[in-house]
């Protein structure tokens, strides 16, 4: 198992995040959950990387069991999002995001005319806000009419596409096979990717795979050096601390209205040895 090692400035952000939720006047969600799990709130603080491992995991049931208004740590203008979990016994629940925290996400790359093609409208809207906040004007592709999406992509000469595996064969492959889009920057979003179907190199554009969940936002990105070798290996992104403990455990360092600290996902991973020159030390693959 990889030892959790968090370096500055992530460690400073983590210290602030934990301190803020433990002393918040707005919500008691994490404080009461930690108390129930035997954490001594009055004396707890993060001094080094390993301290976070003494905090219990939260799961999607912990979030769905508590109404949104009791989980909110920040007030003001926000964007509400419904999270549906792919489990029969799990109720959907709401989270909230602010434009300033969406802006910090790792959803796309700087470009002139991006297109977003995602099945879930809440997700497509949130990703468009990321582009707006970063001064780019996005097009939202119509997932139920790919002919129209393709027409718009050509008419407005898109230079980036943000999509998901559902549209791989019936849209993404068709688009990048067109010589007019040989320069396309492709970002594939999702909570799982089939490593047999990955693109190694596009013609002259770039490709990256970003792991995300509706309730957390993005947290990991494919290693570009591994991708060139045909391997799908991930690093945590600059906004996240990840632990590969069979399931992937996510802590988001962006202070969201509904913060995410040690969230246990249903994404199964295994740590892999680092064989690249990327800054991030943590490497894992999906299983
Ligand atoms: Zn790397």
mmCIF file of C-alpha atoms and ligand atoms in Angstrom:
data_model
loop_
_atom_site.group_PDB
_atom_site.id
_atom_site.type_symbol
_atom_site.label_atom_id
_atom_site.label_comp_id
_atom_site.label_asym_id
_atom_site.label_seq_id
_atom_site.Cartn_x
_atom_site.Cartn_y
_atom_site.Cartn_z
ATOM 1 C CA UNK A 1 0.000 0.000 0.000
ATOM 2 C CA UNK A 2 1.280 3.476 -0.839
ATOM 3 C CA UNK A 3 2.125 5.606 2.149
ATOM 4 C CA UNK A 4 0.085 8.771 2.192
ATOM 5 C CA UNK A 5 2.444 11.627 1.579
ATOM 6 C CA UNK A 6 1.036 15.109 1.178
ATOM 7 C CA UNK A 7 3.358 17.980 0.421
ATOM 8 C CA UNK A 8 2.900 21.746 0.546
ATOM 9 C CA UNK A 9 0.753 23.513 -0.504
ATOM 10 C CA UNK A 10 -1.732 20.632 -0.327
ATOM 11 C CA UNK A 11 -0.973 20.018 3.341
ATOM 12 C CA UNK A 12 -1.705 23.662 4.229
ATOM 13 C CA UNK A 13 -5.009 23.517 2.363
ATOM 14 C CA UNK A 14 -5.903 20.272 4.144
ATOM 15 C CA UNK A 15 -5.130 21.771 7.561
ATOM 16 C CA UNK A 16 -7.402 24.750 6.810
ATOM 17 C CA UNK A 17 -10.189 22.596 5.404
ATOM 18 C CA UNK A 18 -10.320 20.324 8.451
ATOM 19 C CA UNK A 19 -10.000 23.251 10.872
ATOM 20 C CA UNK A 20 -12.826 25.107 9.117
ATOM 21 C CA UNK A 21 -15.280 22.205 9.175
ATOM 22 C CA UNK A 22 -14.480 21.415 12.812
ATOM 23 C CA UNK A 23 -15.058 25.004 13.949
ATOM 24 C CA UNK A 24 -17.873 25.982 11.564
ATOM 25 C CA UNK A 25 -20.858 27.956 12.871
ATOM 26 C CA UNK A 26 -22.885 26.975 9.800
ATOM 27 C CA UNK A 27 -22.913 23.180 9.879
ATOM 28 C CA UNK A 28 -22.384 20.390 12.377
ATOM 29 C CA UNK A 29 -22.289 17.628 9.734
ATOM 30 C CA UNK A 30 -18.629 16.551 9.951
ATOM 31 C CA UNK A 31 -18.260 17.490 13.628
ATOM 32 C CA UNK A 32 -21.120 15.253 14.763
ATOM 33 C CA UNK A 33 -20.056 12.431 12.409
ATOM 34 C CA UNK A 34 -16.515 12.510 13.820
ATOM 35 C CA UNK A 35 -17.778 12.666 17.409
ATOM 36 C CA UNK A 36 -19.942 9.581 16.784
ATOM 37 C CA UNK A 37 -16.806 7.845 15.532
ATOM 38 C CA UNK A 38 -14.736 8.637 18.628
ATOM 39 C CA UNK A 39 -12.678 11.596 17.363
ATOM 40 C CA UNK A 40 -11.852 14.133 20.099
ATOM 41 C CA UNK A 41 -12.892 17.278 18.217
ATOM 42 C CA UNK A 42 -11.546 19.729 20.821
ATOM 43 C CA UNK A 43 -7.949 18.555 20.387
ATOM 44 C CA UNK A 44 -7.951 17.197 16.806
ATOM 45 C CA UNK A 45 -5.902 18.946 14.132
ATOM 46 C CA UNK A 46 -3.875 18.042 11.056
ATOM 47 C CA UNK A 47 -0.118 18.397 11.644
ATOM 48 C CA UNK A 48 1.208 15.935 9.079
ATOM 49 C CA UNK A 49 -0.034 13.788 6.191
ATOM 50 C CA UNK A 50 -0.830 10.727 8.272
ATOM 51 C CA UNK A 51 -3.183 12.591 10.629
ATOM 52 C CA UNK A 52 -5.934 12.566 8.025
ATOM 53 C CA UNK A 53 -5.933 8.763 8.168
ATOM 54 C CA UNK A 54 -7.354 8.875 11.699
ATOM 55 C CA UNK A 55 -10.568 10.442 10.371
ATOM 56 C CA UNK A 56 -13.336 7.982 9.402
ATOM 57 C CA UNK A 57 -14.522 7.682 5.786
ATOM 58 C CA UNK A 58 -17.808 9.208 4.742
ATOM 59 C CA UNK A 59 -19.941 7.445 2.147
ATOM 60 C CA UNK A 60 -22.745 8.451 -0.179
ATOM 61 C CA UNK A 61 -25.257 7.166 2.440
ATOM 62 C CA UNK A 62 -23.853 9.581 5.029
ATOM 63 C CA UNK A 63 -24.529 12.380 2.538
ATOM 64 C CA UNK A 64 -27.973 11.217 1.452
ATOM 65 C CA UNK A 65 -29.118 10.590 5.061
ATOM 66 C CA UNK A 66 -28.621 14.242 6.043
ATOM 67 C CA UNK A 67 -30.723 16.989 4.381
ATOM 68 C CA UNK A 68 -28.785 19.477 2.259
ATOM 69 C CA UNK A 69 -29.419 22.467 4.567
ATOM 70 C CA UNK A 70 -27.602 20.654 7.401
ATOM 71 C CA UNK A 71 -24.564 19.925 5.212
ATOM 72 C CA UNK A 72 -23.901 23.461 3.929
ATOM 73 C CA UNK A 73 -20.756 25.237 5.109
ATOM 74 C CA UNK A 74 -20.937 28.312 2.858
ATOM 75 C CA UNK A 75 -23.788 30.614 2.058
ATOM 76 C CA UNK A 76 -24.347 33.027 -0.837
ATOM 77 C CA UNK A 77 -25.109 32.418 -4.518
ATOM 78 C CA UNK A 78 -24.648 28.759 -5.379
ATOM 79 C CA UNK A 79 -25.359 26.160 -8.027
ATOM 80 C CA UNK A 80 -27.380 23.163 -6.795
ATOM 81 C CA UNK A 81 -26.750 19.740 -8.258
ATOM 82 C CA UNK A 82 -28.647 16.487 -7.887
ATOM 83 C CA UNK A 83 -26.415 13.442 -7.420
ATOM 84 C CA UNK A 84 -27.798 10.082 -8.400
ATOM 85 C CA UNK A 85 -25.838 7.070 -7.262
ATOM 86 C CA UNK A 86 -25.913 3.891 -9.323
ATOM 87 C CA UNK A 87 -27.286 1.745 -6.550
ATOM 88 C CA UNK A 88 -30.856 0.542 -6.059
ATOM 89 C CA UNK A 89 -30.943 1.295 -2.323
ATOM 90 C CA UNK A 90 -29.378 4.711 -2.552
ATOM 91 C CA UNK A 91 -31.517 7.842 -2.547
ATOM 92 C CA UNK A 92 -30.460 10.727 -4.802
ATOM 93 C CA UNK A 93 -29.266 13.782 -2.887
ATOM 94 C CA UNK A 94 -28.257 17.390 -3.444
ATOM 95 C CA UNK A 95 -24.910 19.097 -3.209
ATOM 96 C CA UNK A 96 -24.078 22.735 -3.842
ATOM 97 C CA UNK A 97 -21.191 24.445 -5.602
ATOM 98 C CA UNK A 98 -20.137 28.059 -5.961
ATOM 99 C CA UNK A 99 -18.927 29.531 -9.237
ATOM 100 C CA UNK A 100 -15.558 30.333 -7.649
ATOM 101 C CA UNK A 101 -14.983 26.705 -6.663
ATOM 102 C CA UNK A 102 -16.206 25.332 -10.019
ATOM 103 C CA UNK A 103 -13.673 27.674 -11.646
ATOM 104 C CA UNK A 104 -10.788 25.907 -9.874
ATOM 105 C CA UNK A 105 -11.795 22.441 -11.156
ATOM 106 C CA UNK A 106 -9.805 20.433 -13.667
ATOM 107 C CA UNK A 107 -12.590 20.014 -16.224
ATOM 108 C CA UNK A 108 -10.993 21.269 -19.418
ATOM 109 C CA UNK A 109 -8.078 23.014 -21.012
ATOM 110 C CA UNK A 110 -7.755 26.571 -22.236
ATOM 111 C CA UNK A 111 -9.152 26.694 -25.772
ATOM 112 C CA UNK A 112 -11.213 28.911 -28.085
ATOM 113 C CA UNK A 113 -14.381 26.957 -28.792
ATOM 114 C CA UNK A 114 -15.090 23.867 -26.668
ATOM 115 C CA UNK A 115 -18.008 21.497 -27.036
ATOM 116 C CA UNK A 116 -19.490 19.597 -24.096
ATOM 117 C CA UNK A 117 -21.278 16.339 -24.812
ATOM 118 C CA UNK A 118 -22.501 14.628 -21.635
ATOM 119 C CA UNK A 119 -25.614 12.574 -20.948
ATOM 120 C CA UNK A 120 -26.480 14.232 -17.621
ATOM 121 C CA UNK A 121 -27.785 17.822 -17.979
ATOM 122 C CA UNK A 122 -26.704 18.840 -14.452
ATOM 123 C CA UNK A 123 -23.156 17.786 -15.272
ATOM 124 C CA UNK A 124 -23.170 19.497 -18.683
ATOM 125 C CA UNK A 125 -24.348 22.751 -17.048
ATOM 126 C CA UNK A 126 -21.706 22.603 -14.326
ATOM 127 C CA UNK A 127 -18.979 22.014 -16.924
ATOM 128 C CA UNK A 128 -20.254 24.932 -19.043
ATOM 129 C CA UNK A 129 -19.967 27.141 -15.955
ATOM 130 C CA UNK A 130 -16.325 26.065 -15.679
ATOM 131 C CA UNK A 131 -15.718 27.295 -19.245
ATOM 132 C CA UNK A 132 -17.640 30.550 -18.680
ATOM 133 C CA UNK A 133 -15.734 31.244 -15.468
ATOM 134 C CA UNK A 134 -12.462 30.688 -17.326
ATOM 135 C CA UNK A 135 -13.494 33.109 -20.132
ATOM 136 C CA UNK A 136 -14.378 30.555 -22.807
ATOM 137 C CA UNK A 137 -17.721 30.236 -24.553
ATOM 138 C CA UNK A 138 -18.821 26.587 -24.658
ATOM 139 C CA UNK A 139 -21.294 24.809 -26.903
ATOM 140 C CA UNK A 140 -23.466 22.157 -25.252
ATOM 141 C CA UNK A 141 -23.971 19.212 -27.597
ATOM 142 C CA UNK A 142 -27.404 17.586 -27.741
ATOM 143 C CA UNK A 143 -26.858 13.995 -26.472
ATOM 144 C CA UNK A 144 -30.119 12.760 -28.027
ATOM 145 C CA UNK A 145 -29.310 14.116 -31.464
ATOM 146 C CA UNK A 146 -25.687 13.503 -32.364
ATOM 147 C CA UNK A 147 -26.241 14.732 -35.935
ATOM 148 C CA UNK A 148 -27.049 18.187 -34.554
ATOM 149 C CA UNK A 149 -24.041 18.002 -32.203
ATOM 150 C CA UNK A 150 -21.812 17.150 -35.163
ATOM 151 C CA UNK A 151 -23.315 19.944 -37.278
ATOM 152 C CA UNK A 152 -22.573 22.472 -34.485
ATOM 153 C CA UNK A 153 -19.039 21.108 -34.002
ATOM 154 C CA UNK A 154 -18.330 21.715 -37.698
ATOM 155 C CA UNK A 155 -20.148 25.020 -38.002
ATOM 156 C CA UNK A 156 -18.355 26.564 -35.023
ATOM 157 C CA UNK A 157 -15.068 24.764 -35.685
ATOM 158 C CA UNK A 158 -14.599 23.425 -32.149
ATOM 159 C CA UNK A 159 -11.040 22.986 -30.902
ATOM 160 C CA UNK A 160 -11.827 21.000 -27.727
ATOM 161 C CA UNK A 161 -14.296 18.303 -26.762
ATOM 162 C CA UNK A 162 -15.350 17.330 -23.248
ATOM 163 C CA UNK A 163 -17.220 14.043 -23.349
ATOM 164 C CA UNK A 164 -17.647 10.605 -21.769
ATOM 165 C CA UNK A 165 -17.242 6.969 -22.723
ATOM 166 C CA UNK A 166 -20.915 6.562 -23.681
ATOM 167 C CA UNK A 167 -20.239 8.681 -26.776
ATOM 168 C CA UNK A 168 -16.930 7.077 -27.678
ATOM 169 C CA UNK A 169 -17.976 4.973 -30.665
ATOM 170 C CA UNK A 170 -20.938 6.984 -31.903
ATOM 171 C CA UNK A 171 -19.430 10.464 -31.697
ATOM 172 C CA UNK A 172 -15.885 10.927 -30.365
ATOM 173 C CA UNK A 173 -14.257 8.461 -32.786
ATOM 174 C CA UNK A 174 -16.209 9.872 -35.749
ATOM 175 C CA UNK A 175 -15.206 13.410 -34.855
ATOM 176 C CA UNK A 176 -11.491 12.804 -34.388
ATOM 177 C CA UNK A 177 -11.349 10.735 -37.586
ATOM 178 C CA UNK A 178 -12.405 13.871 -39.503
ATOM 179 C CA UNK A 179 -9.274 15.693 -40.758
ATOM 180 C CA UNK A 180 -10.978 19.003 -39.884
ATOM 181 C CA UNK A 181 -10.664 18.102 -36.186
ATOM 182 C CA UNK A 182 -7.131 16.725 -36.198
ATOM 183 C CA UNK A 183 -6.112 19.525 -33.804
ATOM 184 C CA UNK A 184 -8.828 18.671 -31.249
ATOM 185 C CA UNK A 185 -8.037 18.611 -27.535
ATOM 186 C CA UNK A 186 -10.052 15.796 -26.042
ATOM 187 C CA UNK A 187 -10.985 15.399 -22.372
ATOM 188 C CA UNK A 188 -12.841 12.247 -21.407
ATOM 189 C CA UNK A 189 -14.671 12.466 -18.075
ATOM 190 C CA UNK A 190 -15.967 9.596 -15.986
ATOM 191 C CA UNK A 191 -15.608 7.312 -12.982
ATOM 192 C CA UNK A 192 -14.283 4.396 -15.049
ATOM 193 C CA UNK A 193 -12.502 3.993 -18.382
ATOM 194 C CA UNK A 194 -11.888 0.815 -20.336
ATOM 195 C CA UNK A 195 -8.112 0.726 -20.776
ATOM 196 C CA UNK A 196 -8.557 -1.324 -23.985
ATOM 197 C CA UNK A 197 -10.370 1.587 -25.621
ATOM 198 C CA UNK A 198 -8.018 4.439 -24.796
ATOM 199 C CA UNK A 199 -6.585 6.826 -27.350
ATOM 200 C CA UNK A 200 -2.816 7.062 -27.058
ATOM 201 C CA UNK A 201 -2.115 9.920 -29.426
ATOM 202 C CA UNK A 202 -4.460 12.043 -31.438
ATOM 203 C CA UNK A 203 -3.281 13.470 -34.771
ATOM 204 C CA UNK A 204 -1.941 16.748 -33.452
ATOM 205 C CA UNK A 205 -4.293 17.449 -30.558
ATOM 206 C CA UNK A 206 -4.087 16.039 -27.055
ATOM 207 C CA UNK A 207 -6.098 13.566 -25.031
ATOM 208 C CA UNK A 208 -6.537 13.169 -21.320
ATOM 209 C CA UNK A 209 -8.770 11.131 -19.055
ATOM 210 C CA UNK A 210 -10.190 12.814 -15.967
ATOM 211 C CA UNK A 211 -11.754 10.845 -13.113
ATOM 212 C CA UNK A 212 -14.683 12.574 -11.446
ATOM 213 C CA UNK A 213 -17.951 11.977 -9.629
ATOM 214 C CA UNK A 214 -20.990 14.272 -9.499
ATOM 215 C CA UNK A 215 -20.661 14.671 -5.722
ATOM 216 C CA UNK A 216 -16.933 15.466 -5.705
ATOM 217 C CA UNK A 217 -16.030 17.008 -9.076
ATOM 218 C CA UNK A 218 -12.724 15.984 -10.701
ATOM 219 C CA UNK A 219 -9.912 14.451 -8.650
ATOM 220 C CA UNK A 220 -7.482 12.556 -10.916
ATOM 221 C CA UNK A 221 -5.951 12.888 -14.363
ATOM 222 C CA UNK A 222 -4.261 10.389 -16.651
ATOM 223 C CA UNK A 223 -0.463 10.455 -16.740
ATOM 224 C CA UNK A 224 0.527 11.788 -20.203
ATOM 225 C CA UNK A 225 3.759 9.779 -20.280
ATOM 226 C CA UNK A 226 1.980 6.505 -19.407
ATOM 227 C CA UNK A 227 -0.711 7.256 -22.005
ATOM 228 C CA UNK A 228 1.953 7.493 -24.726
ATOM 229 C CA UNK A 229 3.067 3.983 -23.701
ATOM 230 C CA UNK A 230 -0.564 2.846 -24.012
ATOM 231 C CA UNK A 231 -1.144 2.610 -20.249
ATOM 232 C CA UNK A 232 -3.932 4.278 -18.301
ATOM 233 C CA UNK A 233 -2.353 5.403 -15.034
ATOM 234 C CA UNK A 234 -3.705 8.240 -12.936
ATOM 235 C CA UNK A 235 -2.278 10.922 -10.664
ATOM 236 C CA UNK A 236 -4.276 12.956 -8.173
ATOM 237 C CA UNK A 237 -4.981 16.466 -9.439
ATOM 238 C CA UNK A 238 -3.854 19.665 -7.715
ATOM 239 C CA UNK A 239 -7.159 20.028 -5.859
ATOM 240 C CA UNK A 240 -7.333 16.562 -4.335
ATOM 241 C CA UNK A 241 -5.721 14.148 -1.925
ATOM 242 C CA UNK A 242 -6.355 10.544 -2.890
ATOM 243 C CA UNK A 243 -5.818 7.302 -1.013
ATOM 244 C CA UNK A 244 -5.759 3.992 -2.874
ATOM 245 C CA UNK A 245 -7.209 1.636 -0.268
ATOM 246 C CA UNK A 246 -8.898 -0.881 -2.566
ATOM 247 C CA UNK A 247 -11.561 1.723 -3.092
ATOM 248 C CA UNK A 248 -10.387 5.210 -3.947
ATOM 249 C CA UNK A 249 -10.775 7.686 -1.057
ATOM 250 C CA UNK A 250 -11.187 11.313 -2.132
ATOM 251 C CA UNK A 251 -10.547 14.531 -0.200
ATOM 252 C CA UNK A 252 -11.225 17.724 -2.142
ATOM 253 C CA UNK A 253 -9.076 20.661 -1.109
ATOM 254 C CA UNK A 254 -11.403 23.172 -2.772
ATOM 255 C CA UNK A 255 -13.636 24.504 -0.016
ATOM 256 C CA UNK A 256 -17.023 23.683 -1.468
ATOM 257 C CA UNK A 257 -20.361 24.581 0.192
ATOM 258 C CA UNK A 258 -20.714 20.814 0.756
ATOM 259 C CA UNK A 259 -17.093 19.770 1.507
ATOM 260 C CA UNK A 260 -15.672 16.342 0.672
ATOM 261 C CA UNK A 261 -13.270 14.873 3.265
ATOM 262 C CA UNK A 262 -12.192 11.215 2.998
ATOM 263 C CA UNK A 263 -15.116 10.234 0.790
ATOM 264 C CA UNK A 264 -15.189 6.513 0.041
ATOM 265 C CA UNK A 265 -15.991 6.002 -3.634
ATOM 266 C CA UNK A 266 -17.059 2.853 -5.454
ATOM 267 C CA UNK A 267 -14.026 3.196 -7.730
ATOM 268 C CA UNK A 268 -11.669 0.243 -7.262
ATOM 269 C CA UNK A 269 -7.988 0.994 -7.795
ATOM 270 C CA UNK A 270 -4.531 -0.382 -7.159
ATOM 271 C CA UNK A 271 -1.372 1.634 -6.527
ATOM 272 C CA UNK A 272 1.331 1.343 -9.203
ATOM 273 C CA UNK A 273 5.004 2.167 -9.098
ATOM 274 C CA UNK A 274 5.893 5.601 -10.432
ATOM 275 C CA UNK A 275 7.648 5.514 -13.814
ATOM 276 C CA UNK A 276 7.233 9.103 -15.020
ATOM 277 C CA UNK A 277 8.584 12.589 -14.489
ATOM 278 C CA UNK A 278 5.246 14.120 -13.377
ATOM 279 C CA UNK A 279 5.210 16.208 -10.217
ATOM 280 C CA UNK A 280 2.506 14.151 -8.496
ATOM 281 C CA UNK A 281 3.878 11.128 -6.649
ATOM 282 C CA UNK A 282 0.664 9.160 -6.303
ATOM 283 C CA UNK A 283 0.052 6.696 -9.182
ATOM 284 C CA UNK A 284 -2.761 4.200 -9.510
ATOM 285 C CA UNK A 285 -4.682 2.207 -12.090
ATOM 286 C CA UNK A 286 -8.344 1.248 -12.253
ATOM 287 C CA UNK A 287 -9.402 -2.350 -11.599
HETATM 288 ZN ZN1 LIG B 1 2.983 10.806 -14.731
#
